[in-house]
Coordinates of C-alpha atoms in Angstrom, one line a residue:
M1 CA 92.3 105.9 114.7
H2 CA 92.3 109.5 113.4
K3 CA 95.0 109.3 110.8
N4 CA 94.7 112.9 109.8
R5 CA 96.2 113.7 113.2
R6 CA 99.0 111.3 112.8
R7 CA 100.7 112.3 109.6
G8 CA 103.6 110.0 110.4
V9 CA 101.3 107.0 110.4
S10 CA 101.0 107.2 106.7
S11 CA 99.7 104.8 104.0
V12 CA 102.0 102.5 102.1
I13 CA 103.3 104.4 99.1
A14 CA 100.9 104.4 96.2
A15 CA 101.1 105.4 92.6
V16 CA 99.1 108.6 93.2
I17 CA 101.9 110.0 95.4
L18 CA 104.8 108.5 93.6
L19 CA 106.1 111.7 92.0
P20 CA 106.6 113.8 95.2
V21 CA 108.1 110.7 96.9
I22 CA 110.6 110.2 94.1
L23 CA 111.5 113.8 94.0
G24 CA 112.1 113.8 97.8
I25 CA 114.2 110.7 97.6
L26 CA 116.3 112.0 94.7
A27 CA 116.8 115.4 96.4
Y28 CA 118.0 113.6 99.5
A29 CA 120.4 111.5 97.3
I30 CA 121.7 114.6 95.6
Y31 CA 122.5 116.2 99.0
N32 CA 124.6 113.1 99.9
L33 CA 126.6 113.1 96.7
Q34 CA 128.9 115.7 98.3
T35 CA 130.1 112.9 100.6
Q36 CA 131.9 109.7 99.6
Y37 CA 128.8 107.6 99.3
V38 CA 125.2 107.8 98.2
T39 CA 122.1 105.7 98.5
Y40 CA 119.5 105.1 95.9
S41 CA 116.1 103.6 96.7
N42 CA 113.3 101.9 94.8
M43 CA 110.2 103.3 96.5
L44 CA 107.7 101.4 94.3
S45 CA 105.5 99.0 96.3
N46 CA 103.4 97.9 93.2
Q47 CA 104.5 94.4 92.3
A48 CA 104.1 94.8 88.6
Y49 CA 106.4 97.9 88.6
R50 CA 108.9 95.9 90.6
A51 CA 108.9 93.1 88.1
L52 CA 109.5 95.6 85.3
S53 CA 112.3 97.3 87.3
N54 CA 114.0 94.0 87.9
A55 CA 113.8 93.1 84.2
E56 CA 115.5 96.3 83.1
S57 CA 119.2 96.2 82.2
L58 CA 120.7 99.6 81.7
D59 CA 124.3 100.9 81.5
G60 CA 125.2 104.6 82.1
T61 CA 128.3 106.4 81.0
I62 CA 129.5 109.9 82.0
I63 CA 132.1 111.8 80.0
I64 CA 133.6 115.2 80.9
S65 CA 134.5 117.2 77.8
G66 CA 135.5 120.8 78.7
N67 CA 132.5 122.6 79.9
T68 CA 130.1 119.8 78.8
L69 CA 128.9 116.8 80.5
E70 CA 127.9 113.9 78.2
L71 CA 125.6 111.3 79.7
S72 CA 124.7 108.2 77.8
I73 CA 122.4 105.3 78.7
R74 CA 122.2 102.0 76.9
N75 CA 119.3 99.6 77.1
N76 CA 120.7 96.0 77.2
G77 CA 117.3 94.6 78.0
L78 CA 114.5 93.2 75.9
S79 CA 111.8 95.8 76.5
N80 CA 111.4 99.6 76.3
S81 CA 112.8 101.7 79.2
Y82 CA 112.1 105.3 80.1
L83 CA 114.8 107.5 81.9
E84 CA 112.6 109.7 84.1
Y85 CA 115.1 111.6 86.3
V86 CA 118.8 112.4 86.4
M87 CA 120.6 113.8 89.4
V88 CA 124.0 115.5 88.8
R89 CA 126.7 116.8 91.0
A90 CA 129.4 118.8 89.1
T91 CA 132.5 120.7 90.3
L92 CA 133.7 123.5 88.1
S93 CA 137.1 125.0 87.5
T94 CA 136.1 128.0 89.7
G95 CA 135.8 125.6 92.6
A96 CA 132.1 125.9 92.8
T97 CA 129.9 122.7 93.2
T98 CA 126.4 122.5 91.8
R99 CA 123.8 119.9 92.3
F100 CA 120.5 119.6 90.4
L101 CA 117.7 117.3 89.4
L102 CA 116.8 117.0 85.8
N103 CA 113.2 116.1 85.1
L104 CA 113.1 114.2 81.7
T105 CA 109.3 113.8 81.7
T106 CA 109.0 117.1 79.8
S107 CA 110.9 118.5 76.8
Q108 CA 110.9 122.1 78.3
F109 CA 114.3 122.6 79.9
T110 CA 115.1 126.0 81.4
P111 CA 118.8 126.3 82.2
V112 CA 119.7 128.0 85.4
A113 CA 123.2 129.3 86.1
P114 CA 125.8 127.9 86.0
I115 CA 124.1 125.7 83.4
T116 CA 123.8 127.3 80.0
G117 CA 122.2 124.5 78.0
I118 CA 120.6 121.1 78.1
N119 CA 120.0 118.9 75.0
T120 CA 118.9 115.3 74.6
T121 CA 118.6 112.7 71.9
G122 CA 115.7 110.3 71.7
T123 CA 111.9 110.7 72.1
I124 CA 110.5 112.2 75.3
Q125 CA 107.3 110.5 76.4
P126 CA 105.4 113.0 78.5
G127 CA 105.1 111.8 82.1
K128 CA 107.5 108.9 81.5
G129 CA 110.8 110.3 80.3
I130 CA 113.3 109.5 77.5
L131 CA 112.4 106.4 75.6
I132 CA 115.3 104.0 75.3
Q133 CA 114.5 101.0 73.1
P134 CA 116.2 97.6 73.4
G135 CA 119.8 97.7 72.1
S136 CA 119.8 101.4 71.6
K137 CA 121.6 104.3 73.4
E138 CA 120.5 107.9 74.1
W139 CA 122.4 110.9 75.2
I140 CA 122.0 113.9 77.5
Y141 CA 124.3 117.0 77.0
I142 CA 124.7 119.5 79.8
T143 CA 126.8 122.6 79.2
F144 CA 128.1 124.9 82.0
E145 CA 129.5 128.4 82.2
D146 CA 133.0 127.1 83.2
T147 CA 135.1 124.0 82.7
V148 CA 133.9 120.9 84.5
T149 CA 136.6 119.3 86.6
D150 CA 134.6 116.5 88.3
A151 CA 131.1 115.1 88.1
T152 CA 128.9 112.3 89.3
A153 CA 125.4 111.3 88.2
G154 CA 122.6 108.9 88.8
G155 CA 119.3 108.2 87.1
L156 CA 115.9 106.7 87.8
T157 CA 113.7 105.0 85.3
F158 CA 109.9 105.2 85.1
Y159 CA 109.8 101.7 86.6
G160 CA 112.0 102.6 89.6
K161 CA 115.3 101.2 88.4
Y162 CA 118.4 103.1 89.5
V163 CA 121.1 103.7 86.9
S164 CA 124.7 104.5 87.7
F165 CA 126.7 106.6 85.3
H166 CA 130.4 105.5 85.3
P167 CA 133.4 106.9 83.4
P168 CA 134.1 104.8 80.3
V169 CA 137.4 103.5 81.4
K170 CA 138.6 100.0 82.1
A171 CA 139.0 100.7 85.8
M172 CA 135.3 101.1 86.4
A173 CA 134.1 98.9 83.6
S174 CA 135.8 95.9 85.3
A175 CA 133.6 94.8 88.2
I176 CA 133.6 91.6 90.3
A177 CA 130.2 90.7 91.7
S178 CA 130.1 88.8 95.0
T179 CA 127.5 86.3 95.9
F180 CA 124.7 87.4 98.3
V181 CA 125.6 87.6 101.9
M182 CA 122.7 86.0 103.8
F183 CA 122.0 84.9 107.4
T184 CA 121.3 81.2 106.7
V185 CA 122.1 79.5 110.0
P186 CA 119.9 77.3 112.3
S187 CA 119.8 79.8 115.1
L188 CA 121.4 83.0 116.5
T189 CA 124.0 81.1 118.4
D190 CA 125.2 79.5 115.2
L191 CA 125.7 82.9 113.5
G192 CA 128.9 83.5 115.5
S193 CA 130.4 80.2 114.2
R194 CA 130.3 81.2 110.6
S195 CA 133.8 81.8 109.3
D196 CA 132.7 84.6 106.9
I197 CA 130.9 86.7 109.5
E198 CA 132.4 88.2 112.6
V199 CA 130.2 89.8 115.3
L200 CA 132.3 92.4 117.1
D201 CA 132.5 92.0 120.8
S202 CA 130.3 88.9 120.5
N203 CA 131.1 87.8 124.0
E204 CA 129.2 90.8 125.2
T205 CA 126.7 91.7 122.4
L206 CA 125.6 88.0 121.9
A207 CA 125.9 86.8 125.5
P208 CA 123.1 84.6 126.7
A209 CA 121.5 87.6 128.6
S210 CA 121.2 85.4 131.7
P211 CA 121.8 86.4 135.3
S212 CA 125.3 84.8 135.2
D213 CA 126.2 86.4 131.9
P214 CA 123.9 89.3 131.0
G215 CA 126.3 90.8 128.5
S216 CA 126.0 94.4 127.1
G217 CA 124.7 96.2 124.1
M218 CA 121.2 97.1 125.3
V219 CA 120.5 99.2 128.3
E220 CA 117.6 99.6 130.7
V221 CA 115.6 102.8 130.2
G222 CA 114.1 104.2 133.4
D223 CA 112.7 101.5 135.5
S224 CA 111.2 99.4 132.7
G225 CA 113.4 96.4 133.4
L226 CA 115.4 94.1 131.1
W227 CA 114.7 91.0 129.1
C228 CA 116.7 88.4 131.0
L229 CA 116.9 84.6 130.3
V230 CA 115.1 82.5 132.8
Q231 CA 115.0 79.2 130.9
E232 CA 116.7 77.6 127.9
I233 CA 115.0 74.3 127.0
D234 CA 116.3 71.9 124.3
N235 CA 114.1 69.4 122.6
A236 CA 111.1 71.1 124.1
S237 CA 107.4 70.2 124.0
I238 CA 105.0 73.1 123.8
L239 CA 101.3 73.0 124.5
G240 CA 98.6 75.5 125.3
T241 CA 97.4 79.1 124.6
L242 CA 98.7 82.5 125.3
H243 CA 97.3 86.0 124.7
Y244 CA 100.1 88.0 123.0
T245 CA 101.1 91.5 122.2
V246 CA 103.6 90.7 119.5
N247 CA 104.4 87.6 117.5
A248 CA 106.8 86.9 114.6
I249 CA 106.5 83.5 112.8
G250 CA 108.8 82.5 110.0
F251 CA 110.0 79.3 108.4
S252 CA 113.3 78.2 109.9
S253 CA 116.4 78.9 107.9
G254 CA 117.2 75.4 106.9
W255 CA 113.7 74.3 106.1
T256 CA 112.7 77.3 103.9
L257 CA 115.5 76.4 101.5
V258 CA 114.6 72.7 101.0
R259 CA 110.9 72.6 102.0
E260 CA 110.8 68.9 102.7
G261 CA 109.0 67.1 105.5
P262 CA 106.9 68.9 108.1
A263 CA 107.2 72.6 108.2
Q264 CA 109.7 74.0 110.7
Y265 CA 109.2 77.5 112.2
S266 CA 111.2 80.2 114.0
M267 CA 108.9 82.0 116.4
L268 CA 109.0 85.0 118.8
V269 CA 106.1 85.6 121.1
T270 CA 105.8 88.5 123.6
S271 CA 103.1 88.9 126.3
D272 CA 102.8 90.8 129.6
K273 CA 101.0 90.8 132.9
H274 CA 98.2 92.9 131.7
T275 CA 97.5 91.0 128.3
V276 CA 97.7 87.5 129.6
A277 CA 94.3 85.9 130.5
D278 CA 93.5 83.5 133.4
E279 CA 92.5 80.8 130.9
D280 CA 95.8 80.9 129.1
S281 CA 97.5 77.5 129.5
L282 CA 100.8 77.6 127.6
E283 CA 103.4 75.2 129.0
I284 CA 106.9 74.4 127.8
W285 CA 108.9 71.4 129.1
N286 CA 111.3 68.6 128.1
S287 CA 112.1 65.1 129.3
T288 CA 114.3 66.3 132.1
T289 CA 113.1 68.4 135.0
Q290 CA 112.6 71.6 133.0
H291 CA 109.0 72.7 133.0
V292 CA 107.6 76.3 132.6
R293 CA 104.0 77.4 132.8
I294 CA 103.9 80.9 131.3
N295 CA 101.0 82.2 133.5
D296 CA 103.0 81.3 136.6
L297 CA 106.0 83.2 135.2
L298 CA 103.8 86.3 134.6
S299 CA 102.7 86.2 138.2
D300 CA 106.3 87.0 139.1
Y301 CA 107.4 89.2 136.2
K302 CA 106.0 92.1 134.2
G303 CA 106.4 90.4 130.8
V304 CA 107.7 87.4 128.9
R305 CA 109.3 86.9 125.5
I306 CA 109.6 83.4 124.0
I307 CA 112.0 82.6 121.1
M308 CA 111.7 79.2 119.5
Y309 CA 113.8 77.5 116.7
R310 CA 112.6 74.6 114.5
Y311 CA 109.2 74.4 116.0
T312 CA 106.9 71.8 114.3
G313 CA 103.3 71.2 115.1
K314 CA 100.0 73.0 115.3
I315 CA 99.8 76.8 115.2
D316 CA 96.4 78.5 115.5
L317 CA 96.2 82.3 115.7
A318 CA 92.8 83.6 116.9
D319 CA 91.5 87.1 117.3
D320 CA 88.3 89.0 117.0
N321 CA 88.4 88.4 113.2
G322 CA 88.5 84.6 113.4
V323 CA 91.2 81.9 113.4
T324 CA 94.2 81.4 111.1
S325 CA 95.8 77.9 111.2
N326 CA 98.7 76.2 109.6
T327 CA 96.8 72.9 109.4
N328 CA 96.0 73.0 105.7
N329 CA 98.7 75.5 104.6
P330 CA 101.9 75.9 106.6
A331 CA 102.4 79.5 105.2
N332 CA 99.1 80.7 106.6
V333 CA 100.6 81.7 109.9
I334 CA 103.8 83.3 108.4
G335 CA 104.2 87.0 109.3
I336 CA 104.9 89.6 112.0
R337 CA 101.9 90.8 114.1
F338 CA 101.8 93.8 116.5
Y339 CA 99.4 95.2 119.0
G340 CA 97.6 91.9 119.7
Y341 CA 95.8 93.4 122.7
V342 CA 93.6 95.5 120.4
N343 CA 91.9 92.5 118.8
D344 CA 92.3 90.0 121.7
S345 CA 94.9 87.9 119.9
V346 CA 95.7 84.4 121.1
I347 CA 98.2 81.8 119.9
D348 CA 97.5 78.1 120.4
L349 CA 100.4 75.7 120.1
N350 CA 100.8 71.9 120.2
G351 CA 104.2 70.8 119.0
T352 CA 107.9 70.5 119.6
A353 CA 110.9 72.7 119.2
W354 CA 114.7 72.2 118.9
K355 CA 115.5 75.1 121.2
V356 CA 113.3 77.4 123.3
Y357 CA 114.6 80.5 125.1
I358 CA 112.3 82.1 127.6
Y359 CA 113.1 85.7 128.7
A360 CA 111.3 87.6 131.6
R361 CA 111.1 91.3 132.0
S362 CA 113.4 91.5 135.1
E363 CA 114.7 94.1 137.5
P364 CA 118.5 94.5 137.4
S365 CA 118.8 92.7 140.7
E366 CA 117.2 89.7 139.0
C367 CA 119.6 89.7 136.1
G368 CA 123.0 89.6 137.8
G369 CA 122.7 93.1 139.1
S370 CA 123.3 94.5 135.6
T371 CA 121.5 97.4 133.9
T372 CA 122.5 96.0 130.5
T373 CA 121.9 92.9 128.5
S374 CA 123.1 91.6 125.2
Y375 CA 121.2 91.9 121.9
T376 CA 120.2 88.2 122.1
P377 CA 116.6 88.6 123.4
Y378 CA 115.9 91.1 120.6
L379 CA 117.1 88.9 117.7
I380 CA 115.6 86.0 115.8
L381 CA 116.4 84.4 112.4
G382 CA 113.7 83.1 110.1
D383 CA 111.9 83.5 106.8
F384 CA 109.1 85.9 107.9
D385 CA 107.9 86.7 104.4
N386 CA 107.9 83.2 102.9
N387 CA 110.2 84.0 100.0
G388 CA 112.8 81.4 100.7
Y389 CA 115.4 83.7 102.2
T390 CA 116.2 84.1 105.9
E391 CA 115.9 87.5 107.6
L392 CA 117.8 88.7 110.7
L393 CA 115.1 90.3 112.7
F394 CA 115.9 92.9 115.4
I395 CA 112.9 93.9 117.4
T396 CA 112.5 96.1 120.5
E397 CA 108.8 96.6 120.0
D398 CA 106.9 94.9 122.8
G399 CA 103.4 95.6 121.7
F400 CA 102.3 99.1 122.5
F401 CA 102.1 102.2 120.3
S402 CA 101.7 105.9 120.8
T403 CA 98.6 107.6 119.3
W404 CA 100.2 111.0 119.4
G405 CA 98.4 113.6 121.4
G406 CA 94.8 114.5 122.2
S407 CA 91.8 112.3 123.0
E408 CA 92.0 109.1 121.1
T409 CA 89.4 106.3 120.6
I410 CA 90.5 102.9 119.3
V411 CA 87.8 100.9 117.6
N412 CA 88.4 97.2 116.7
E413 CA 87.4 95.5 113.4
Q414 CA 83.8 94.9 114.7
G415 CA 83.3 98.6 115.4
V416 CA 83.5 98.1 119.2
V417 CA 85.2 100.9 121.1
Y418 CA 88.2 99.3 122.7
Y419 CA 89.4 102.2 124.8
T420 CA 89.5 106.0 125.0
S421 CA 92.5 107.7 126.4
Y422 CA 94.4 111.0 126.5
R423 CA 97.9 110.9 125.0
S424 CA 100.9 113.0 125.8
P425 CA 103.1 114.0 122.8
G426 CA 105.9 111.5 122.2
D427 CA 104.8 109.2 125.0
D428 CA 104.3 105.5 124.1
K429 CA 103.2 104.7 127.7
D430 CA 99.8 104.8 129.5
I431 CA 97.9 103.1 126.7
F432 CA 95.2 102.3 129.2
G433 CA 95.8 105.1 131.6
Y434 CA 97.6 102.9 134.1
Y435 CA 99.9 101.2 131.6
S436 CA 103.2 102.9 132.5
Y437 CA 104.0 99.9 134.7
Y438 CA 104.1 97.7 131.6
D439 CA 106.1 100.2 129.4
F440 CA 109.0 98.2 128.2
D441 CA 111.5 100.8 126.9
D442 CA 114.7 99.5 125.4
Q443 CA 117.7 101.4 123.9
S444 CA 121.0 100.4 122.4
Q445 CA 124.1 101.1 124.5
I446 CA 126.5 100.3 121.6
P447 CA 125.6 99.2 118.1
L448 CA 125.5 95.5 117.0
T449 CA 128.2 95.2 114.3
F450 CA 128.5 92.4 111.7
V451 CA 131.8 92.3 109.8
F452 CA 131.8 90.2 106.6
K453 CA 135.3 88.7 106.9
G454 CA 134.7 86.3 104.0
Y455 CA 134.9 89.2 101.5
P456 CA 138.2 91.0 101.9
I457 CA 138.5 94.3 100.0
D458 CA 142.0 95.2 98.8
S459 CA 142.3 99.0 98.8
N460 CA 145.1 98.9 96.3
K461 CA 143.0 96.9 93.8
Y462 CA 139.5 98.3 94.3
A463 CA 138.3 101.9 94.0
A464 CA 134.7 101.4 95.1
V465 CA 132.2 98.9 96.3
Q466 CA 128.5 99.0 95.5
V467 CA 126.4 97.5 98.2
S468 CA 122.7 96.5 97.9
I469 CA 120.8 95.8 101.1
R470 CA 117.3 94.4 101.3
Y471 CA 115.5 95.3 104.5
Y472 CA 112.2 96.5 106.1
F473 CA 111.4 98.7 109.1
H474 CA 108.6 99.5 111.5
D475 CA 108.3 101.6 114.7
N476 CA 105.6 102.3 117.3
A477 CA 105.8 106.1 117.2
G478 CA 102.6 107.3 115.8
G479 CA 103.9 110.9 115.4
D480 CA 107.1 109.9 113.5
E481 CA 109.4 112.9 113.4
D482 CA 107.1 115.0 115.5
E483 CA 107.5 112.4 118.2
L484 CA 111.0 111.1 117.6
T485 CA 112.4 114.5 117.0
D486 CA 116.1 113.6 116.8
N487 CA 116.9 112.1 113.4
R488 CA 119.2 109.3 114.7
W489 CA 120.7 106.5 112.6
I490 CA 119.3 103.0 112.8
L491 CA 121.1 101.1 110.1
K492 CA 124.7 101.8 109.0
V493 CA 126.6 100.2 106.1
G494 CA 130.4 100.8 105.9
L495 CA 133.9 99.7 105.3
Y496 CA 135.5 98.2 108.5
D497 CA 139.2 98.9 109.2
P498 CA 140.4 96.0 111.3
V499 CA 143.6 97.9 112.2
N500 CA 142.0 100.9 113.7
K501 CA 138.8 99.0 114.5
T502 CA 136.6 101.8 113.0
L503 CA 134.6 102.4 109.9
A504 CA 136.7 104.1 107.2
S505 CA 133.6 105.2 105.4
Y506 CA 129.9 104.5 105.8
Y507 CA 126.4 105.4 105.0
Q508 CA 123.7 105.9 107.6
L509 CA 120.0 105.1 107.2
R510 CA 118.3 107.4 109.7
Y511 CA 114.9 107.4 111.3
Q512 CA 113.1 110.1 109.2
Y513 CA 114.3 108.3 106.0
L514 CA 113.0 105.0 107.2
S515 CA 109.7 106.1 108.8
R516 CA 108.3 107.0 105.4
I517 CA 108.0 103.3 104.4
E518 CA 105.9 102.1 107.3
D519 CA 102.6 102.6 109.1
T520 CA 102.6 102.5 112.9
Y521 CA 98.9 101.7 113.1
P522 CA 97.4 99.7 111.5
P523 CA 100.9 98.2 111.3
S524 CA 102.3 97.8 107.8
W525 CA 105.7 98.0 106.1
D526 CA 107.3 96.9 102.9
F527 CA 110.7 95.5 101.8
R528 CA 113.1 98.1 100.5
I529 CA 116.3 97.7 98.5
D530 CA 118.9 100.5 98.8
T531 CA 122.0 100.6 96.7
I532 CA 125.0 102.3 98.4
Q533 CA 128.3 103.2 96.7
L534 CA 131.3 103.4 99.1
L535 CA 134.6 104.8 97.8
I536 CA 137.6 102.9 99.0
P537 CA 140.6 104.9 100.3
Q538 CA 143.8 103.7 98.7
T539 CA 145.7 103.1 101.9
G540 CA 147.2 99.6 101.2
K541 CA 144.9 98.2 103.9
T542 CA 142.4 95.4 103.5
Y543 CA 138.8 96.5 104.4
Y544 CA 135.7 94.5 105.1
L545 CA 132.0 95.3 104.6
A546 CA 130.2 96.0 107.9
L547 CA 126.6 96.2 108.9
Q548 CA 125.5 97.9 112.1
F549 CA 122.1 98.5 113.6
Q550 CA 120.8 100.0 116.9
D551 CA 117.7 101.2 118.6
P552 CA 118.8 104.8 119.4
Y553 CA 115.5 105.8 121.2
G554 CA 114.7 105.5 124.9
E555 CA 112.8 107.6 127.4
E556 CA 114.5 111.0 128.0
P557 CA 114.3 112.6 131.4
D558 CA 111.6 115.2 131.8
S559 CA 110.8 115.0 128.0
P560 CA 107.9 113.2 126.2
Y561 CA 110.0 113.0 123.0
N562 CA 112.3 110.4 121.5
D563 CA 110.6 107.5 123.3
G564 CA 109.9 104.7 120.9
D565 CA 110.7 101.1 119.8
I566 CA 111.5 99.7 116.4
M567 CA 111.7 96.6 114.2
V568 CA 114.4 96.1 111.5
G569 CA 114.6 93.0 109.3
V570 CA 117.6 92.5 107.0
E571 CA 117.5 89.8 104.4
Y572 CA 120.7 90.1 102.4
L573 CA 123.5 92.3 101.3
S574 CA 125.3 92.0 97.9
M575 CA 128.5 93.6 96.7
V576 CA 130.0 94.6 93.4
F577 CA 133.7 95.6 93.5
M578 CA 135.1 98.2 91.1
E579 CA 138.7 97.8 90.1
R580 CA 141.2 100.7 89.9
G581 CA 143.0 101.5 86.6

């Protein structure tokens, strides 16, 4: 793959490019300070830096004194910290608003109007920032041409820790931290039964996606068909092999917490009529009359997607590079794998599962005459990174990726040419020249919305809520923003108003922001933690935190652009409430 021609298919962020990445992220955050919310991100993928960041304990204070901003930061931790950048938004008595980024890695400050002076205490370590020793406090003084009437600020340490600067008043000093909000339930159907989580329009968005109850939320794109439920098998036996395009294997929600007894897995496997081989033998059945042979199913349908919960038994994953098995270590097979057709990937199973859902790529006439289905075929719960926490995985990728223009040769790990093709810009079809028949495009019709009803937010009591969300992202668009040219939102965090049934305030995570933390091919991604501050309007209402996600991209008529599929995994959200004075 010629990565120089696919600048969107970039490497995972490394230390050598850390500075421009941080500057870009901070500049993006400064821009959003003019709204009622702002996101801050830790872009560091190095595990040692993450550990140092998590160990830092820093408090920031902002004081407006006439035409001077006084920023202080205290180190409550046990080791040295370095304040590397500060971003500031200030409103002056003239009505003008200024935003700027202060680089503290150098002692040379050149004030630019309307700033007249910048002074700091403490020692500046070149390349690192202001040294803040354990138990000490340092100050930054910024003077302006006119009186400052309002200001906000945020900082970033050398190790990637975000620091909020709050007014030194009781109202903002008093914070009530909630517990983590996680998706720890046995299966997707159990999620709707949790008293602290409400899925809006769940009768439609989490419908079975069967011919008798297809639901809505996802819509057919072009003539690519829909994922429609053909079999639901309880207490199933599973035996045999299947060539796959995508598989996601994680420990089941309950088992990953206790880790006692045989390992239990959540599993999603996707294949299609082209990828499956004659020798594949995967069969799924139970003690009643239910019995499905996947090869037989693929003789009638373009593709198949299998979702299993609480699978126990053998898992062997074979490809051109060898075999990975869970026999000696249950965690060996944990992970999410794309583009199995490139390396002739096969899954071999021999075990049982509590529940199995089998979806086939169907024409609308085969799925109750509907051109929509629910989100159910696109969702699975499991611990896909083996850290003990369950992720809610939303995946519309079915296995194929665009290589973004020109003549392209794919070579497998053994150096064997796998195929050569010509690609049209923005088109994730025709991987093998005749592959448009198997192009499974999916697009959201309406967002899937989770409202966390167990955490009411009294707008008379609280002034703001700080939300942290841990997630990851991947897409199959090799050209990134050159291919998905419309910068549409994919994740949204906000305050839900149950009276008006709308989001009173929110922050959107858009594609161009997310695409910088993943590689399309070879596929890679990393967890990201964003911290978002939402101001709460004092209306007397009770609000609730809400999480929305969608796949906003589908094939556009007469256009090769904005045609792509995505994966989003959300592990948890946490909240800190700030009281009013």
